[in-house]
Tab-separated table of C-alpha atoms in Angstrom:
chain	number	residue	atom	x	y	z
I	1	MET	CA	64.415	77.890	4.515
I	2	ARG	CA	60.626	78.103	4.245
I	3	LYS	CA	60.491	75.742	1.277
I	4	GLN	CA	62.913	73.361	2.944
I	5	CYS	CA	60.737	73.191	6.066
I	6	LYS	CA	57.526	72.341	4.224
I	7	GLY	CA	56.439	68.887	5.305
I	8	MET	CA	58.852	68.846	8.240
I	9	PHE	CA	56.166	68.035	10.780
I	10	THR	CA	54.601	65.314	8.678
I	11	GLY	CA	58.073	63.834	8.416
I	12	LEU	CA	58.618	64.006	12.150
I	13	LEU	CA	55.203	62.463	12.701
I	14	PHE	CA	56.136	59.559	10.471
I	15	SER	CA	59.439	59.299	12.324
I	16	LEU	CA	57.503	58.898	15.558
I	17	LEU	CA	55.593	56.084	13.976
I	18	MET	CA	58.670	54.377	12.594
I	19	SER	CA	60.209	53.346	15.858
I	20	GLY	CA	60.690	49.857	14.397
I	21	ALA	CA	59.322	47.351	11.931
I	22	ALA	CA	58.208	43.836	12.829
I	23	LEU	CA	54.942	41.921	12.945
I	24	ALA	CA	54.908	39.232	15.581
I	25	GLN	CA	52.730	37.195	17.914
I	26	GLY	CA	51.584	39.276	20.868
I	27	GLU	CA	52.284	38.387	24.473
I	28	ASN	CA	49.479	37.619	26.935
I	29	ARG	CA	48.302	41.219	26.609
I	30	ALA	CA	48.744	44.051	24.147
I	31	ALA	CA	51.244	46.813	24.879
I	32	PHE	CA	48.601	49.384	23.945
I	33	GLY	CA	44.841	49.708	23.671
I	34	PRO	CA	41.964	52.114	22.947
I	35	GLY	CA	42.315	55.335	24.882
I	36	GLU	CA	46.105	55.490	24.813
I	37	GLN	CA	47.412	58.970	24.057
I	38	ALA	CA	50.983	60.188	23.721
I	39	ARG	CA	52.016	63.787	23.071
I	40	TYR	CA	55.448	64.796	21.805
I	41	ARG	CA	57.385	68.050	21.590
I	42	VAL	CA	59.055	68.457	18.213
I	43	GLN	CA	62.347	70.320	17.864
I	44	TYR	CA	63.970	71.410	14.619
I	45	LEU	CA	67.634	72.462	14.751
I	46	GLY	CA	67.322	72.763	18.528
I	47	ILE	CA	64.243	75.030	18.480
I	48	THR	CA	60.775	73.895	19.592
I	49	ALA	CA	58.783	74.094	16.375
I	50	GLY	CA	55.655	72.020	16.922
I	51	SER	CA	53.996	69.011	18.473
I	52	ALA	CA	52.756	65.566	17.524
I	53	GLN	CA	50.051	63.528	19.215
I	54	VAL	CA	49.369	59.809	18.713
I	55	THR	CA	46.060	58.386	19.949
I	56	VAL	CA	44.564	54.900	19.817
I	57	GLY	CA	40.870	55.541	19.244
I	58	ALA	CA	37.778	53.585	20.253
I	59	PRO	CA	36.873	50.508	18.158
I	60	MET	CA	34.987	51.377	14.975
I	61	LYS	CA	33.894	49.784	11.712
I	62	GLN	CA	35.970	50.354	8.577
I	63	TRP	CA	35.369	48.495	5.322
I	64	GLY	CA	33.064	46.116	7.172
I	65	LYS	CA	35.560	45.135	9.882
I	66	GLU	CA	36.177	46.285	13.447
I	67	VAL	CA	39.382	48.286	13.770
I	68	TRP	CA	41.215	50.543	16.178
I	69	PRO	CA	41.970	53.895	14.517
I	70	ILE	CA	45.520	54.993	15.322
I	71	VAL	CA	45.280	58.773	14.925
I	72	SER	CA	48.411	60.914	14.585
I	73	VAL	CA	48.255	64.704	14.405
I	74	ALA	CA	51.216	67.014	13.768
I	75	LYS	CA	50.993	70.793	14.278
I	76	SER	CA	53.542	73.542	13.755
I	77	GLU	CA	54.069	76.554	15.975
I	78	SER	CA	54.611	80.149	14.844
I	79	VAL	CA	58.372	80.182	14.398
I	80	ALA	CA	60.510	81.723	11.688
I	81	GLY	CA	60.968	79.643	8.550
I	82	VAL	CA	58.138	77.183	9.219
I	83	TRP	CA	54.935	77.157	7.201
I	84	PRO	CA	51.666	76.560	9.088
I	85	VAL	CA	51.091	72.816	9.235
I	86	LYS	CA	48.303	70.647	10.618
I	87	ASP	CA	48.499	67.086	9.318
I	88	LYS	CA	46.389	64.135	10.395
I	89	TYR	CA	47.152	60.483	9.678
I	90	VAL	CA	44.756	57.652	10.572
I	91	SER	CA	45.859	54.024	10.336
I	92	TYR	CA	43.138	51.372	10.651
I	93	TRP	CA	44.548	48.611	12.863
I	94	ASP	CA	42.769	45.239	12.855
I	95	PHE	CA	43.573	44.056	16.359
I	96	ASN	CA	42.220	40.536	15.805
I	97	THR	CA	44.537	39.800	12.853
I	98	GLN	CA	47.374	42.162	13.901
I	99	ARG	CA	47.409	43.855	10.493
I	100	VAL	CA	46.584	47.211	8.901
I	101	LEU	CA	43.520	47.476	6.631
I	102	GLY	CA	44.452	50.892	5.247
I	103	SER	CA	44.857	54.548	6.130
I	104	ASP	CA	43.704	58.129	5.541
I	105	MET	CA	46.053	61.104	5.474
I	106	HIS	CA	44.729	64.673	5.606
I	107	GLU	CA	47.539	67.096	4.817
I	108	ASP	CA	47.190	70.842	5.445
I	109	GLN	CA	50.434	72.731	4.781
I	110	ASN	CA	50.649	76.451	4.094
I	111	HIS	CA	46.855	76.445	3.570
I	112	LYS	CA	47.111	73.854	0.786
I	113	ARG	CA	45.182	70.651	1.393
I	114	ARG	CA	45.649	67.124	0.116
I	115	ARG	CA	44.111	63.754	0.997
I	116	VAL	CA	45.550	60.275	0.491
I	117	ARG	CA	43.526	57.099	1.143
I	118	VAL	CA	45.102	53.633	1.095
I	119	LYS	CA	43.021	50.454	1.179
I	120	MET	CA	44.949	47.215	1.540
I	121	GLY	CA	43.729	44.279	-0.535
I	122	GLU	CA	42.094	41.269	1.098
I	123	ASP	CA	44.955	39.127	-0.200
I	124	GLY	CA	47.501	41.271	1.658
I	125	ARG	CA	49.505	41.682	-1.554
I	126	SER	CA	47.997	44.811	-3.066
I	127	ALA	CA	46.804	48.312	-2.246
I	128	PHE	CA	44.356	50.717	-3.859
I	129	VAL	CA	45.404	54.356	-3.415
I	130	VAL	CA	43.413	57.541	-4.020
I	131	LYS	CA	45.206	60.907	-3.943
I	132	GLN	CA	43.451	64.249	-4.240
I	133	LYS	CA	44.598	67.849	-3.965
I	134	GLU	CA	41.945	70.351	-2.942
I	135	GLY	CA	39.987	71.497	-5.996
I	136	GLU	CA	41.445	68.814	-8.282
I	137	THR	CA	40.179	65.491	-9.620
I	138	PRO	CA	41.178	62.415	-7.556
I	139	ARG	CA	43.919	60.203	-8.958
I	140	GLU	CA	43.769	56.445	-8.452
I	141	TYR	CA	46.589	53.920	-8.335
I	142	ASN	CA	47.029	50.181	-7.790
I	143	HIS	CA	50.199	48.906	-6.130
I	144	GLU	CA	51.582	45.410	-5.726
I	145	LEU	CA	52.914	44.668	-2.254
I	146	ALA	CA	54.906	41.999	-0.510
I	147	GLU	CA	52.635	39.737	1.529
I	148	GLY	CA	51.996	41.105	5.009
I	149	THR	CA	53.055	44.674	4.221
I	150	LEU	CA	52.166	47.279	6.870
I	151	ASP	CA	52.166	51.053	6.971
I	152	VAL	CA	54.565	52.864	9.308
I	153	ALA	CA	52.008	53.078	12.126
I	154	GLY	CA	51.124	49.401	11.919
I	155	ALA	CA	54.795	48.410	11.919
I	156	THR	CA	55.461	50.372	15.079
I	157	PHE	CA	52.434	49.150	16.981
I	158	ALA	CA	53.162	45.560	15.942
I	159	LEU	CA	56.697	45.965	17.282
I	160	ARG	CA	55.331	47.272	20.576
I	161	ASN	CA	53.474	43.965	20.947
I	162	ARG	CA	56.728	42.042	20.808
I	163	PRO	CA	59.251	41.421	23.599
I	164	LEU	CA	62.537	43.232	22.910
I	165	ASP	CA	66.036	42.037	23.728
I	166	VAL	CA	69.427	43.621	23.165
I	167	GLY	CA	70.969	42.384	19.920
I	168	GLN	CA	67.697	41.494	18.229
I	169	GLU	CA	67.006	42.851	14.750
I	170	TYR	CA	63.643	43.056	13.004
I	171	ALA	CA	62.638	43.794	9.434
I	172	TYR	CA	59.339	44.175	7.620
I	173	PRO	CA	58.075	45.534	4.295
I	174	VAL	CA	56.306	48.878	4.585
I	175	PHE	CA	54.137	50.809	2.128
I	176	THR	CA	53.924	54.599	2.485
I	177	GLY	CA	51.168	55.159	-0.073
I	178	SER	CA	53.746	55.814	-2.769
I	179	LYS	CA	56.772	53.674	-2.038
I	180	ASN	CA	57.625	50.177	-0.828
I	181	PHE	CA	60.751	49.544	1.208
I	182	LEU	CA	62.124	47.297	3.934
I	183	MET	CA	62.466	48.953	7.323
I	184	LYS	CA	64.922	47.484	9.793
I	185	ALA	CA	65.278	48.035	13.523
I	186	LYS	CA	68.027	46.715	15.802
I	187	VAL	CA	67.958	46.833	19.601
I	188	GLU	CA	71.391	48.184	20.478
I	189	ALA	CA	71.275	48.606	24.254
I	190	LYS	CA	69.233	48.827	27.423
I	191	GLU	CA	69.869	52.001	29.385
I	192	THR	CA	68.406	54.688	31.637
I	193	LEU	CA	67.106	57.850	29.992
I	194	GLN	CA	66.044	61.110	31.642
I	195	THR	CA	62.702	62.167	30.126
I	196	LYS	CA	60.060	64.828	30.771
I	197	LEU	CA	58.175	62.144	32.725
I	198	GLY	CA	61.191	61.221	34.851
I	199	LYS	CA	63.886	58.562	34.523
I	200	GLN	CA	62.904	55.626	32.328
I	201	GLU	CA	64.503	52.253	31.675
I	202	VAL	CA	64.581	52.092	27.887
I	203	TYR	CA	65.779	50.141	24.889
I	204	ARG	CA	67.801	52.094	22.334
I	205	LEU	CA	67.042	51.095	18.741
I	206	ARG	CA	68.790	51.945	15.495
I	207	VAL	CA	66.193	52.251	12.720
I	208	HIS	CA	66.986	52.114	9.002
I	209	THR	CA	64.537	53.632	6.501
I	210	GLU	CA	64.600	54.412	2.795
I	211	PHE	CA	62.681	57.662	2.454
I	212	SER	CA	63.715	60.155	-0.209
I	213	GLY	CA	63.692	63.936	-0.581
I	214	ASN	CA	63.583	65.998	2.624
I	215	LEU	CA	62.902	62.821	4.626
I	216	ALA	CA	66.029	61.044	3.353
I	217	ALA	CA	68.141	60.102	6.347
I	218	LYS	CA	71.804	61.067	6.516
I	219	ARG	CA	72.217	58.227	8.987
I	220	ASP	CA	70.006	55.694	10.745
I	221	MET	CA	67.426	57.126	13.107
I	222	THR	CA	67.667	56.455	16.859
I	223	ALA	CA	64.585	55.633	18.934
I	224	TRP	CA	64.194	54.941	22.651
I	225	LEU	CA	61.308	52.670	23.782
I	226	THR	CA	60.449	51.989	27.400
I	227	ALA	CA	61.662	48.626	28.679
I	228	ASP	CA	58.342	47.896	30.415
I	229	ALA	CA	55.239	46.228	28.981
I	230	ARG	CA	54.177	49.385	27.133
I	231	ARG	CA	57.299	49.634	24.941
I	232	LEU	CA	56.403	53.279	24.436
I	233	PRO	CA	58.528	55.568	22.224
I	234	VAL	CA	59.832	58.331	24.520
I	235	ARG	CA	62.439	59.961	22.280
I	236	ILE	CA	63.268	60.014	18.570
I	237	GLU	CA	66.365	61.547	16.962
I	238	ALA	CA	66.750	61.874	13.206
I	239	GLU	CA	69.321	63.558	10.991
I	240	LEU	CA	67.448	64.150	7.737
I	241	ALA	CA	68.127	66.107	4.564
I	242	LEU	CA	66.018	68.978	5.933
I	243	GLY	CA	67.961	69.124	9.203
I	244	SER	CA	68.122	67.551	12.653
I	245	LEU	CA	64.807	66.618	14.271
I	246	VAL	CA	64.087	65.494	17.826
I	247	ALA	CA	60.765	64.401	19.331
I	248	GLU	CA	60.361	63.973	23.099
I	249	LEU	CA	57.406	62.497	24.965
I	250	THR	CA	55.816	65.152	27.202
I	251	GLU	CA	52.443	63.652	28.161
I	252	TYR	CA	51.046	60.123	28.283
I	253	GLU	CA	47.755	58.422	29.122
I	254	GLN	CA	47.576	54.646	29.137
I	255	GLY	CA	44.772	52.964	27.254
I	256	LYS	CA	42.680	49.888	27.892
I	257	VAL	CA	44.582	46.634	28.433
I	258	VAL	CA	43.409	44.007	25.926
I	259	ALA	CA	44.541	40.412	25.376
I	260	PRO	CA	45.183	39.583	21.705
I	261	LEU	CA	43.688	36.539	20.020
I	262	PRO	CA	46.027	33.525	19.841
I	263	ALA	CA	45.307	33.137	16.133
I	264	ALA	CA	47.457	36.137	15.168
I	265	THR	CA	50.217	34.946	12.829
I	266	ALA	CA	53.718	35.441	14.113
I	267	ARG	CA	56.616	36.568	11.994
I	268	ASN	CA	60.131	36.727	13.409
I	269	GLY	CA	62.717	39.360	12.628
I	270	ILE	CA	66.038	38.748	10.914
């Protein structure tokens, strides 16, 4: 059980970020902004086993450009069968172009540390990746990408900037740092959901991914996003190879409201 649970919280964190996959023209204001913070309770096989927090940080410079860091942190709790985990994933979101410039992942699982940095190419068709385990020499890789590829965080936040309607389906190429695949999300219904923050009008989405190993899905993941202007993920359910995982929103702080530039390139879903 202990070996099977390793990486569970990183996987759940990524699940939180994979609520959908589409890059599209924003509305007259963004659904999120600097200062936004969402905290989730993570359950594994029906037992509370950890938490995940997603924060949109203050504007900063990265690789010479102004970005919003989207910071995701997953932590385990002291429960049987779960190794101590504290993982941090930072995606550098270029708000002006509505694209991701790269990411940093700091993995700390069972007191073993690893770092992965991804820098997207200026042409949008390549990525330079550096992976390093603590105490070992860094390994470098170059990857070819489909034009406009995002990471899982960028795909989700781009989707949140798009109006949702029942029956719509979206797809976009995603790069995880190791693997390319096409994520798909379909809006199945609009319904009312009881959450820790009260009743919410939500859209229910079916999300298809192509992860492997413990993160391989036995069936499509289900995500619920609020039907208001925030389009905030409030619940995620996933049946993965390592077991059933559920994440529920428990706390939320809205960030600054910002209007996107009209020059952002739109891309429709399927």
